[in-house]
Coordinates of N, CA, C and O in Angstrom, one line a residue:
S951 N 31.9 -163.2 113.9 CA 32.9 -163.9 113.0 C 33.3 -165.2 113.6 O 33.5 -165.5 114.8
F952 N 33.6 -166.2 112.7 CA 34.1 -167.6 113.1 C 35.6 -167.7 112.7 O 36.0 -168.7 112.6
L953 N 36.3 -166.6 112.2 CA 37.6 -166.8 111.7 C 38.7 -166.8 112.8 O 39.3 -165.9 113.1
T954 N 38.7 -168.0 113.4 CA 39.9 -168.3 114.2 C 41.1 -168.7 113.4 O 40.9 -169.0 112.3
E955 N 42.1 -168.8 114.0 CA 43.4 -169.4 113.3 C 43.2 -170.8 112.8 O 43.5 -171.0 111.6
E956 N 42.6 -171.7 113.6 CA 42.3 -172.9 113.0 C 41.2 -172.8 111.8 O 41.6 -173.5 110.8
M957 N 40.3 -172.0 111.8 CA 39.3 -172.0 110.6 C 40.1 -171.3 109.5 O 39.9 -171.8 108.3
L958 N 41.0 -170.5 109.6 CA 41.8 -169.9 108.5 C 42.7 -171.1 107.9 O 42.9 -171.1 106.7
E959 N 43.2 -172.0 108.8 CA 44.0 -173.1 108.2 C 43.1 -173.9 107.3 O 43.4 -174.4 106.2
Y960 N 41.7 -174.2 107.7 CA 40.9 -175.0 106.9 C 40.5 -174.3 105.6 O 40.6 -174.9 104.5
I961 N 40.3 -173.0 105.7 CA 40.0 -172.3 104.5 C 41.1 -172.3 103.6 O 40.9 -172.5 102.3
D962 N 42.4 -172.0 104.1 CA 43.5 -172.1 103.2 C 43.7 -173.3 102.5 O 44.0 -173.3 101.2
G963 N 43.6 -174.4 103.2 CA 43.8 -175.7 102.6 C 42.8 -176.0 101.5 O 43.0 -176.5 100.5
F964 N 41.4 -175.6 101.9 CA 40.4 -175.8 101.0 C 40.6 -175.1 99.7 O 40.3 -175.6 98.6
L965 N 41.1 -173.7 99.9 CA 41.3 -173.1 98.6 C 42.6 -173.3 97.8 O 42.7 -173.1 96.7
L966 N 43.5 -173.9 98.5 CA 44.7 -174.3 97.9 C 44.3 -175.5 97.0 O 44.9 -175.7 95.8
G967 N 43.4 -176.3 97.5 CA 43.0 -177.5 96.7 C 42.0 -176.9 95.6 O 42.0 -175.9 95.0
D968 N 40.8 -177.7 95.5 CA 39.8 -177.5 94.6 C 38.7 -176.5 95.0 O 37.7 -176.3 94.2
G969 N 38.9 -176.1 96.2 CA 37.8 -175.1 96.7 C 37.8 -173.7 96.0 O 38.7 -173.3 95.4
Y970 N 36.6 -173.1 96.1 CA 36.4 -171.9 95.5 C 35.5 -170.9 96.4 O 34.7 -171.3 97.1
A971 N 36.1 -169.6 96.5 CA 35.3 -168.7 97.3 C 34.6 -167.8 96.4 O 35.1 -167.1 95.5
G972 N 33.2 -167.8 96.3 CA 32.5 -167.0 95.4 C 32.3 -165.6 95.8 O 32.3 -165.3 96.9
M973 N 31.8 -164.9 94.6 CA 31.6 -163.5 94.7 C 30.2 -163.5 95.7 O 29.9 -162.4 96.2
D974 N 29.4 -164.6 95.7 CA 28.3 -164.5 96.5 C 28.4 -164.9 98.0 O 27.6 -165.4 98.7
K975 N 29.7 -164.6 98.5 CA 30.0 -164.9 99.9 C 30.0 -166.3 100.4 O 29.5 -166.5 101.5
L976 N 30.2 -167.2 99.6 CA 30.3 -168.7 100.2 C 31.4 -169.4 99.6 O 32.2 -168.9 98.7
L977 N 31.6 -170.5 100.2 CA 32.7 -171.5 99.8 C 32.1 -172.6 99.0 O 30.9 -173.1 99.4
K978 N 32.7 -173.1 98.1 CA 31.9 -174.2 97.1 C 33.1 -175.1 96.5 O 34.3 -174.5 96.3
M979 N 32.8 -176.3 96.3 CA 33.5 -177.2 95.5 C 32.7 -178.3 94.8 O 31.5 -178.5 95.2
N980 N 33.3 -178.8 93.8 CA 32.5 -179.8 93.1 C 33.4 -181.0 92.9 O 34.6 -180.9 92.5
V981 N 33.0 -182.2 93.4 CA 33.8 -183.3 93.5 C 33.1 -184.5 93.2 O 31.9 -184.6 93.1
K982 N 33.8 -185.6 93.0 CA 33.3 -187.0 92.5 C 32.6 -187.6 93.6 O 31.5 -188.2 93.6
H983 N 33.2 -187.6 94.9 CA 32.9 -188.5 95.9 C 32.1 -187.7 97.2 O 32.6 -186.7 97.6
K984 N 31.1 -188.1 97.4 CA 30.2 -187.6 98.5 C 30.9 -187.5 99.8 O 31.0 -186.6 100.6
E985 N 31.7 -188.5 100.1 CA 32.5 -188.7 101.3 C 33.4 -187.5 101.5 O 33.7 -186.9 102.5
F986 N 34.0 -187.2 100.4 CA 35.0 -186.1 100.3 C 34.4 -184.8 100.5 O 34.8 -183.9 101.3
A987 N 33.2 -184.4 99.9 CA 32.4 -183.3 100.1 C 31.9 -183.2 101.5 O 32.1 -182.2 102.1
D988 N 31.5 -184.3 102.0 CA 31.0 -184.3 103.5 C 32.1 -183.9 104.3 O 32.1 -183.2 105.4
Y989 N 33.4 -184.6 104.1 CA 34.5 -184.3 105.0 C 35.0 -182.9 105.0 O 35.2 -182.3 106.0
C990 N 35.0 -182.2 103.8 CA 35.4 -180.8 103.8 C 34.4 -180.0 104.4 O 34.6 -179.0 105.2
M991 N 33.1 -180.2 104.2 CA 32.0 -179.4 104.6 C 31.9 -179.5 106.2 O 31.4 -178.5 106.7
A992 N 32.3 -180.6 106.7 CA 32.4 -180.7 108.1 C 33.2 -179.6 108.9 O 32.8 -179.3 110.0
F993 N 34.2 -179.1 108.3 CA 35.1 -178.1 108.9 C 34.2 -176.8 108.8 O 34.5 -175.9 109.6
F994 N 33.3 -176.7 108.0 CA 32.4 -175.3 107.8 C 31.1 -175.4 108.4 O 30.2 -174.8 107.8
K995 N 31.0 -176.4 109.5 CA 29.6 -176.4 110.0 C 29.1 -175.1 110.4 O 27.8 -174.7 110.5
C996 N 29.9 -174.2 111.1 CA 29.5 -172.9 111.5 C 29.0 -172.0 110.5 O 28.2 -171.0 110.7
Y997 N 29.4 -172.3 109.2 CA 28.8 -171.5 108.0 C 27.8 -172.4 107.3 O 27.5 -172.2 106.1
R998 N 27.2 -173.3 108.0 CA 26.2 -174.3 107.5 C 26.7 -175.1 106.3 O 25.9 -175.2 105.3
G999 N 27.9 -175.5 106.3 CA 28.3 -176.3 105.2 C 27.5 -177.6 104.9 O 27.1 -178.3 105.9
K1000 N 27.3 -177.9 103.7 CA 26.5 -179.1 103.4 C 27.0 -179.7 101.9 O 27.5 -178.9 101.3
S1001 N 26.6 -180.8 101.7 CA 26.8 -181.6 100.5 C 25.4 -181.8 99.9 O 24.6 -182.3 100.5
V1002 N 25.5 -181.5 98.5 CA 24.3 -181.9 97.8 C 24.6 -182.5 96.4 O 25.7 -182.2 95.9
Q1003 N 23.9 -183.4 96.0 CA 24.1 -184.1 94.7 C 23.9 -183.1 93.5 O 22.8 -182.4 93.5
Y1004 N 24.8 -183.1 92.7 CA 24.6 -182.2 91.5 C 24.3 -183.0 90.4 O 23.9 -184.2 90.4
A1005 N 24.1 -182.6 89.1 CA 23.8 -183.2 87.9 C 24.9 -184.4 87.6 O 26.0 -184.2 88.1
S1006 N 24.6 -185.2 86.8 CA 25.6 -186.2 86.3 C 26.7 -185.5 85.4 O 26.2 -184.7 84.6
Q1007 N 27.8 -185.9 85.5 CA 28.9 -185.4 84.6 C 29.3 -186.5 83.7 O 29.2 -187.7 84.1
V1008 N 29.8 -186.1 82.5 CA 30.4 -187.1 81.5 C 31.8 -186.9 81.4 O 32.3 -185.7 81.3
G1009 N 32.7 -188.0 81.4 CA 34.2 -187.7 81.2 C 34.9 -187.6 82.4 O 34.3 -188.1 83.4
G1010 N 35.9 -186.9 82.4 CA 36.7 -186.7 83.6 C 37.3 -188.0 84.2 O 37.9 -188.8 83.5
F1011 N 37.0 -188.3 85.5 CA 37.4 -189.4 86.2 C 37.1 -190.8 85.6 O 37.8 -191.7 85.9
C1012 N 36.0 -190.8 85.1 CA 35.5 -192.2 84.6 C 35.5 -192.6 83.2 O 34.8 -193.4 82.8
G1013 N 36.5 -191.9 82.5 CA 36.7 -192.3 81.0 C 35.4 -192.2 80.2 O 35.1 -193.2 79.7
K1014 N 34.7 -191.2 80.2 CA 33.5 -190.9 79.4 C 32.2 -191.5 79.9 O 31.2 -191.5 79.3
K1015 N 32.3 -192.1 81.1 CA 31.0 -192.8 81.8 C 30.4 -191.7 82.6 O 31.2 -190.9 83.4
P1016 N 29.1 -191.6 82.7 CA 28.6 -190.6 83.6 C 28.8 -190.9 85.1 O 28.9 -192.1 85.4
Y1017 N 29.0 -190.0 85.9 CA 29.0 -190.1 87.4 C 28.3 -188.9 88.1 O 28.2 -187.8 87.5
A1018 N 28.0 -189.3 89.3 CA 27.3 -188.2 90.0 C 28.3 -187.2 90.5 O 29.3 -187.6 91.0
M1019 N 28.0 -186.0 90.5 CA 29.0 -184.9 91.0 C 28.4 -184.4 92.3 O 27.1 -184.2 92.3
W1020 N 29.2 -184.2 93.3 CA 28.7 -183.7 94.6 C 29.3 -182.3 94.8 O 30.4 -181.9 94.5
T1021 N 28.4 -181.4 95.3 CA 28.7 -180.1 95.6 C 28.8 -179.8 97.1 O 27.8 -180.2 97.7
G1022 N 29.9 -179.3 97.5 CA 29.9 -179.0 99.0 C 29.9 -177.5 98.9 O 30.5 -176.8 98.1
L1023 N 29.1 -176.9 99.7 CA 28.8 -175.4 99.7 C 28.4 -175.0 101.2 O 27.9 -175.7 102.0
T1024 N 28.8 -173.7 101.5 CA 28.4 -173.2 102.7 C 27.3 -172.1 102.4 O 26.8 -171.7 101.2
A1025 N 26.8 -171.6 103.7 CA 25.8 -170.4 103.4 C 26.6 -169.1 103.1 O 27.8 -169.2 103.3
R1026 N 26.0 -168.1 102.9 CA 26.7 -166.8 102.6 C 27.0 -166.3 103.9 O 26.2 -166.3 104.9
H1027 N 28.2 -165.7 104.1 CA 28.6 -165.1 105.3 C 29.8 -164.0 105.0 O 30.6 -164.2 104.2
H1028 N 29.7 -163.0 105.8 CA 30.7 -161.9 105.7 C 32.1 -162.4 105.8 O 33.0 -162.0 105.1
D1029 N 32.3 -163.4 106.7 CA 33.8 -164.0 106.9 C 34.3 -164.4 105.5 O 35.3 -164.3 105.2
L1030 N 33.4 -165.1 104.9 CA 33.7 -165.7 103.5 C 33.9 -164.8 102.4 O 34.7 -165.0 101.4
A1031 N 33.1 -163.7 102.5 CA 33.3 -162.6 101.6 C 34.9 -161.9 101.9 O 35.6 -161.6 100.9
M1032 N 35.2 -161.9 103.0 CA 36.6 -161.4 103.4 C 37.7 -162.4 102.8 O 38.8 -162.0 102.3
Q1033 N 37.3 -163.7 102.8 CA 38.3 -164.7 102.2 C 38.2 -164.5 100.7 O 39.4 -164.7 100.2
R1034 N 37.1 -164.3 100.2 CA 37.1 -164.0 98.7 C 38.2 -162.8 98.3 O 38.9 -162.9 97.4
E1035 N 38.0 -161.8 99.1 CA 38.9 -160.6 99.0 C 40.5 -161.0 99.0 O 41.3 -160.3 98.4
R1036 N 40.7 -161.8 100.0 CA 42.0 -162.2 100.3 C 42.6 -163.1 99.3 O 43.7 -163.1 99.0
W1037 N 41.8 -164.0 98.6 CA 42.3 -165.0 97.7 C 42.1 -164.5 96.3 O 42.7 -165.2 95.4
Y1038 N 41.3 -163.6 95.9 CA 41.0 -163.2 94.4 C 41.3 -161.8 94.1 O 40.9 -161.0 95.0
V1039 N 41.9 -161.6 93.0 CA 42.1 -160.2 92.6 C 41.6 -160.0 91.1 O 41.4 -160.9 90.3
K1040 N 41.4 -158.8 90.8 CA 40.9 -158.4 89.4 C 41.9 -158.9 88.4 O 43.1 -158.6 88.6
N1041 N 41.4 -159.5 87.4 CA 42.3 -160.2 86.2 C 42.5 -158.9 85.3 O 41.5 -158.5 84.6
N1042 N 43.5 -158.4 85.1 CA 43.8 -157.3 84.1 C 44.4 -157.8 82.9 O 44.9 -157.0 81.9
T1043 N 44.3 -159.0 82.6 CA 44.9 -159.7 81.4 C 44.0 -159.3 80.3 O 42.8 -159.8 80.3
P1044 N 44.4 -158.7 79.3 CA 43.4 -158.4 78.1 C 42.9 -159.7 77.5 O 43.7 -160.6 77.2
G1045 N 41.7 -159.7 77.1 CA 41.1 -161.0 76.4 C 40.8 -162.1 77.3 O 40.2 -163.1 76.7
S1046 N 41.1 -162.1 78.6 CA 40.9 -163.2 79.3 C 39.3 -163.3 79.7 O 38.7 -162.3 79.8
R1047 N 38.9 -164.6 79.8 CA 37.4 -164.7 80.1 C 37.0 -164.7 81.6 O 36.0 -164.7 81.9
Y1048 N 38.1 -164.6 82.3 CA 38.0 -164.6 83.8 C 38.2 -163.1 84.4 O 39.1 -162.4 84.1
K1049 N 37.1 -162.6 85.1 CA 37.3 -161.3 85.7 C 38.2 -161.3 86.8 O 38.7 -160.3 87.2
Y1050 N 38.3 -162.4 87.6 CA 39.1 -162.4 88.8 C 40.0 -163.7 88.6 O 39.7 -164.7 88.1
I1051 N 41.2 -163.6 89.3 CA 42.0 -164.7 89.2 C 42.4 -165.1 90.8 O 42.4 -164.2 91.5
K1052 N 42.6 -166.3 91.1 CA 43.0 -166.7 92.4 C 44.4 -166.6 92.6 O 45.2 -167.0 91.8
R1053 N 44.7 -165.9 93.7 CA 46.2 -165.7 94.1 C 46.4 -166.2 95.5 O 45.4 -166.1 96.3
V1054 N 47.5 -166.7 95.7 CA 47.9 -167.2 97.1 C 48.2 -166.0 98.0 O 49.2 -165.3 97.6
P1055 N 47.6 -165.7 99.0 CA 47.8 -164.7 99.9 C 49.2 -164.7 100.6 O 49.6 -165.9 100.8
E1056 N 49.7 -163.7 100.9 CA 51.0 -163.6 101.6 C 51.0 -164.4 103.0 O 51.9 -165.0 103.4
D1057 N 49.9 -164.4 103.6 CA 49.6 -165.0 104.8 C 49.0 -166.5 104.8 O 48.5 -167.0 105.8
V1058 N 49.2 -167.1 103.8 CA 48.6 -168.4 103.6 C 49.3 -169.4 104.7 O 50.4 -169.2 104.9
R1059 N 48.4 -170.2 105.2 CA 48.9 -171.1 106.2 C 49.3 -172.4 105.6 O 48.3 -172.9 105.0
I1060 N 50.5 -172.9 105.9 CA 50.8 -174.2 105.5 C 51.1 -175.0 106.8 O 52.1 -174.9 107.4
T1061 N 50.0 -175.8 107.3 CA 50.0 -176.4 108.5 C 49.6 -177.9 108.1 O 49.2 -178.2 106.9
P1062 N 49.8 -178.8 109.1 CA 49.4 -180.2 108.8 C 48.0 -180.3 108.3 O 47.6 -181.0 107.3
K1063 N 47.0 -179.6 108.7 CA 45.5 -179.6 108.5 C 45.4 -179.0 107.1 O 44.7 -179.6 106.2
S1064 N 46.0 -177.7 106.8 CA 45.9 -177.1 105.5 C 46.5 -177.9 104.4 O 45.9 -178.0 103.3
A1065 N 47.7 -178.5 104.7 CA 48.4 -179.4 103.7 C 47.6 -180.7 103.4 O 47.5 -181.1 102.2
M1066 N 46.9 -181.1 104.4 CA 46.0 -182.4 104.1 C 44.8 -182.0 103.2 O 44.6 -182.8 102.3
L1067 N 44.2 -180.9 103.6 CA 43.1 -180.6 102.7 C 43.6 -180.3 101.3 O 42.9 -180.6 100.2
W1068 N 44.7 -179.7 101.1 CA 45.3 -179.3 99.9 C 45.4 -180.5 99.1 O 45.1 -180.6 97.9
Y1069 N 46.2 -181.4 99.6 CA 46.6 -182.7 99.1 C 45.4 -183.5 98.7 O 45.3 -184.1 97.5
L1070 N 44.4 -183.6 99.5 CA 43.1 -184.5 99.2 C 42.4 -183.7 98.1 O 41.8 -184.4 97.2
G1071 N 42.4 -182.4 97.9 CA 41.8 -181.7 97.0 C 42.3 -181.7 95.6 O 41.7 -181.7 94.6
D1072 N 43.7 -181.6 95.6 CA 44.5 -181.4 94.4 C 45.8 -182.1 94.3 O 46.7 -181.8 93.4
G1073 N 45.9 -183.1 95.0 CA 47.1 -184.1 95.1 C 47.0 -185.2 94.4 O 46.0 -185.8 94.2
S1074 N 48.2 -185.8 94.0 CA 48.2 -187.3 93.7 C 49.4 -187.9 94.0 O 50.5 -187.2 94.2
L1075 N 49.3 -189.2 94.1 CA 50.6 -189.9 94.7 C 50.9 -190.9 93.6 O 50.0 -191.7 93.0
R1076 N 52.2 -191.0 93.2 CA 52.8 -192.1 92.3 C 53.8 -192.9 93.2 O 54.4 -192.4 93.9
W1077 N 53.7 -194.2 93.0 CA 54.6 -195.0 93.8 C 55.0 -196.2 92.9 O 54.3 -196.7 92.0
S1078 N 56.1 -196.7 93.2 CA 56.6 -198.0 92.6 C 57.4 -198.7 93.7 O 57.4 -198.3 94.9
K1079 N 58.0 -199.9 93.5 CA 58.8 -200.5 94.5 C 59.9 -199.8 95.0 O 60.3 -200.0 96.1
K1080 N 60.4 -198.8 94.2 CA 61.7 -198.1 94.6 C 61.4 -196.8 95.1 O 62.2 -196.1 95.7
R1081 N 60.2 -196.1 94.8 CA 60.2 -194.7 95.1 C 58.7 -194.3 95.1 O 57.9 -195.0 94.6
I1082 N 58.4 -193.2 95.9 CA 57.1 -192.5 95.8 C 57.3 -191.1 95.5 O 58.4 -190.5 95.5
A1083 N 56.4 -190.5 95.0 CA 56.2 -189.0 94.5 C 54.9 -188.5 94.7 O 54.0 -189.2 94.5
I1084 N 54.8 -187.1 95.0 CA 53.6 -186.5 95.1 C 53.7 -185.4 94.1 O 54.7 -184.7 93.9
Q1085 N 52.3 -185.2 93.6 CA 52.2 -184.0 92.6 C 51.1 -183.2 93.0 O 50.0 -183.9 93.4
L1086 N 51.3 -182.1 93.3 CA 50.2 -181.0 93.7 C 49.7 -180.2 92.5 O 50.7 -179.5 91.9
S1087 N 48.6 -180.2 92.1 CA 48.2 -179.5 90.9 C 47.9 -178.2 91.1 O 46.9 -177.8 91.6
T1088 N 48.9 -177.3 90.9 CA 48.9 -175.8 91.3 C 48.8 -175.1 89.8 O 49.0 -173.9 89.9
D1089 N 48.5 -175.8 88.8 CA 48.5 -175.2 87.5 C 47.4 -174.0 87.4 O 47.6 -173.1 86.4
G1090 N 46.5 -173.9 88.2 CA 45.5 -172.7 88.2 C 46.0 -171.4 88.8 O 45.5 -170.3 88.7
F1091 N 47.1 -171.5 89.4 CA 47.8 -170.4 90.1 C 48.9 -169.8 89.1 O 49.4 -170.4 88.3
I1092 N 49.2 -168.5 89.3 CA 50.3 -167.9 88.4 C 51.7 -168.6 88.8 O 51.8 -169.0 90.1
R1093 N 52.6 -168.5 88.0 CA 53.9 -169.1 88.3 C 54.6 -168.6 89.6 O 55.2 -169.3 90.4
D1094 N 54.5 -167.2 89.8 CA 55.1 -166.7 91.0 C 54.5 -167.3 92.3 O 55.2 -167.5 93.4
D1095 N 53.2 -167.4 92.3 CA 52.5 -167.9 93.4 C 52.9 -169.5 93.7 O 53.1 -169.9 94.8
V1096 N 53.1 -170.2 92.5 CA 53.6 -171.5 92.8 C 54.9 -171.6 93.3 O 55.3 -172.4 94.0
A1097 N 55.8 -170.8 92.8 CA 57.3 -170.5 93.3 C 57.1 -170.3 94.7 O 57.9 -170.8 95.6
K1098 N 56.2 -169.4 95.2 CA 56.1 -169.1 96.6 C 55.8 -170.2 97.5 O 56.4 -170.7 98.5
L1099 N 54.7 -171.1 96.9 CA 54.4 -172.4 97.6 C 55.4 -173.4 97.7 O 55.6 -174.0 98.7
R1100 N 56.1 -173.4 96.5 CA 57.3 -174.4 96.6 C 58.4 -174.0 97.7 O 58.8 -174.9 98.5
D1101 N 58.7 -172.7 97.8 CA 59.6 -172.3 98.8 C 59.1 -172.5 100.2 O 59.8 -173.0 101.0
M1102 N 57.8 -172.4 100.4 CA 57.2 -172.6 101.7 C 57.2 -174.0 102.1 O 57.4 -174.4 103.2
L1103 N 56.9 -174.8 101.0 CA 56.9 -176.4 101.3 C 58.3 -176.8 101.6 O 58.5 -177.6 102.4
S1104 N 59.2 -176.4 100.8 CA 60.5 -176.8 100.9 C 61.1 -176.4 102.4 O 61.8 -177.3 103.0
K1105 N 60.8 -175.2 102.8 CA 61.1 -174.8 104.2 C 60.4 -175.6 105.2 O 61.1 -175.9 106.2
T1106 N 59.2 -175.9 105.0 CA 58.4 -176.6 106.0 C 58.9 -178.2 106.2 O 59.1 -178.7 107.2
L1107 N 59.2 -178.7 104.9 CA 59.4 -180.2 104.8 C 61.0 -180.4 104.9 O 61.4 -181.7 105.1
L1108 N 61.8 -179.3 104.9 CA 63.3 -179.3 105.0 C 63.8 -180.2 103.9 O 64.9 -180.7 104.0
V1109 N 63.1 -180.2 102.7 CA 63.6 -180.9 101.5 C 63.2 -180.1 100.3 O 62.1 -179.6 100.4
E1110 N 64.1 -180.1 99.3 CA 63.6 -179.3 98.2 C 62.4 -180.0 97.3 O 62.4 -181.0 97.2
C1111 N 61.6 -179.0 97.0 CA 60.3 -179.5 96.2 C 60.6 -178.8 94.7 O 61.3 -177.8 94.7
T1112 N 60.1 -179.4 93.7 CA 60.4 -178.9 92.4 C 59.0 -178.2 91.8 O 58.0 -178.8 92.0
H1113 N 59.4 -177.2 91.2 CA 58.4 -176.5 90.4 C 58.5 -176.9 88.9 O 59.4 -176.5 88.3
T1114 N 57.5 -177.6 88.4 CA 57.5 -178.2 87.0 C 57.3 -177.2 85.9 O 56.7 -176.2 86.2
K1115 N 57.6 -177.6 84.7 CA 57.2 -176.7 83.6 C 55.8 -176.5 83.3 O 55.3 -175.5 83.0
N1116 N 54.9 -177.5 83.8 CA 53.5 -177.4 83.6 C 52.8 -176.8 84.9 O 51.6 -176.8 85.2
N1117 N 53.6 -175.9 85.7 CA 53.2 -175.1 86.8 C 52.7 -175.9 87.9 O 51.7 -175.6 88.6
R1118 N 53.2 -177.1 88.2 CA 52.6 -178.0 89.4 C 53.9 -178.1 90.4 O 55.0 -178.0 90.0
L1119 N 53.6 -178.6 91.6 CA 54.7 -179.0 92.5 C 54.8 -180.4 92.4 O 53.9 -181.1 92.5
F1120 N 56.1 -180.8 92.5 CA 56.6 -182.2 92.5 C 57.3 -182.5 93.7 O 58.3 -181.7 94.0
L1121 N 57.0 -183.4 94.4 CA 57.7 -183.9 95.6 C 58.4 -185.1 95.4 O 57.6 -186.1 95.2
G1122 N 59.7 -185.2 95.3 CA 60.4 -186.5 95.2 C 60.3 -187.4 96.4 O 59.5 -187.2 97.3
T1123 N 60.9 -188.5 96.4 CA 60.8 -189.5 97.4 C 60.9 -188.9 98.9 O 60.1 -189.1 99.8
Q1124 N 62.1 -188.3 99.2 CA 62.3 -187.8 100.5 C 61.3 -186.7 100.8 O 60.8 -186.7 101.9
A1125 N 60.9 -185.7 99.9 CA 59.9 -184.8 100.3 C 58.6 -185.4 100.4 O 57.9 -185.0 101.3
S1126 N 58.2 -186.5 99.7 CA 57.0 -187.1 100.0 C 57.0 -187.9 101.3 O 55.9 -187.7 102.0
I1127 N 58.0 -188.4 101.7 CA 58.1 -189.0 103.0 C 57.9 -187.9 104.1 O 57.1 -188.1 105.1
N1128 N 58.6 -186.9 104.0 CA 58.5 -185.7 104.9 C 57.1 -185.1 104.9 O 56.6 -184.7 105.9
F1129 N 56.5 -184.9 103.7 CA 55.1 -184.5 103.7 C 54.2 -185.4 104.3 O 53.3 -184.9 105.1
F1130 N 54.3 -186.6 104.2 CA 53.3 -187.5 104.8 C 53.6 -187.6 106.4 O 52.7 -187.8 107.3
N1131 N 54.8 -187.4 106.8 CA 55.2 -187.3 108.2 C 54.5 -186.1 108.7 O 54.1 -186.0 109.9
F1132 N 54.5 -185.1 107.9 CA 54.0 -183.8 108.3 C 52.4 -183.8 108.4 O 51.7 -183.3 109.4
I1133 N 51.7 -184.4 107.4 CA 50.2 -184.3 107.5 C 49.6 -185.7 108.0 O 48.5 -185.7 108.4
G1134 N 50.3 -186.7 108.2 CA 50.0 -187.9 108.7 C 49.9 -189.0 107.5 O 49.7 -188.7 106.3
W1135 N 50.1 -190.2 107.8 CA 50.1 -191.2 106.9 C 48.8 -192.0 106.6 O 48.6 -192.7 105.6
E1136 N 47.9 -191.6 107.3 CA 46.5 -192.3 107.2 C 45.6 -191.3 106.7 O 45.3 -190.2 107.2
S1137 N 45.0 -191.6 105.7 CA 44.0 -190.8 105.0 C 42.5 -190.7 106.0 O 42.1 -191.9 106.5
P1138 N 42.1 -189.5 106.2 CA 40.8 -189.4 107.1 C 39.6 -189.8 106.2 O 38.5 -189.9 106.9
I1139 N 39.8 -190.2 104.9 CA 38.7 -190.5 104.2 C 39.0 -191.9 103.2 O 40.2 -192.0 102.9
S1140 N 38.0 -192.7 102.9 CA 38.5 -194.0 102.3 C 38.5 -193.8 100.8 O 39.1 -194.3 100.0
C1141 N 37.7 -192.7 100.2 CA 37.7 -192.6 98.8 C 38.9 -191.9 98.3 O 39.1 -192.0 97.1

């Protein structure tokens, strides 16, 4: 097993963001920038993490222009099957097209590294001359899980974070400053 406390931080940040733990015992992500896929997969070298170019996608980030999609993925491993069980539960919602839903585990790690991966994977920054704000796209989680993440972030940052109507987390100016003080002000990637 490669499941150290540090590895669990990386996995939690990866899965809080756009990462996915598959039933096929691997971690996976699809992103626009190769640099970001490479950055994330570097944490999973012990699981043979790699980035490969996927097919061209239309729409999304580039306003209907095709762009190359990059897939970061690991090899299959028992450790990652355990993370799948930790993060996903059977979906008992009648008529849902998804057999499983992603749930935030009780022991999720909110650390500088996991928060950095989460922000890079599913965060956005808004700024003007008078204020900055961060939005974390948590709309894929159930409302109770987002409320739990809000409370954890508020406790970690010592400033109130907001759970929005569209099920996302919003960090106002002071919370954003505290968030960047927590994860660091310099991005580890240029994209």
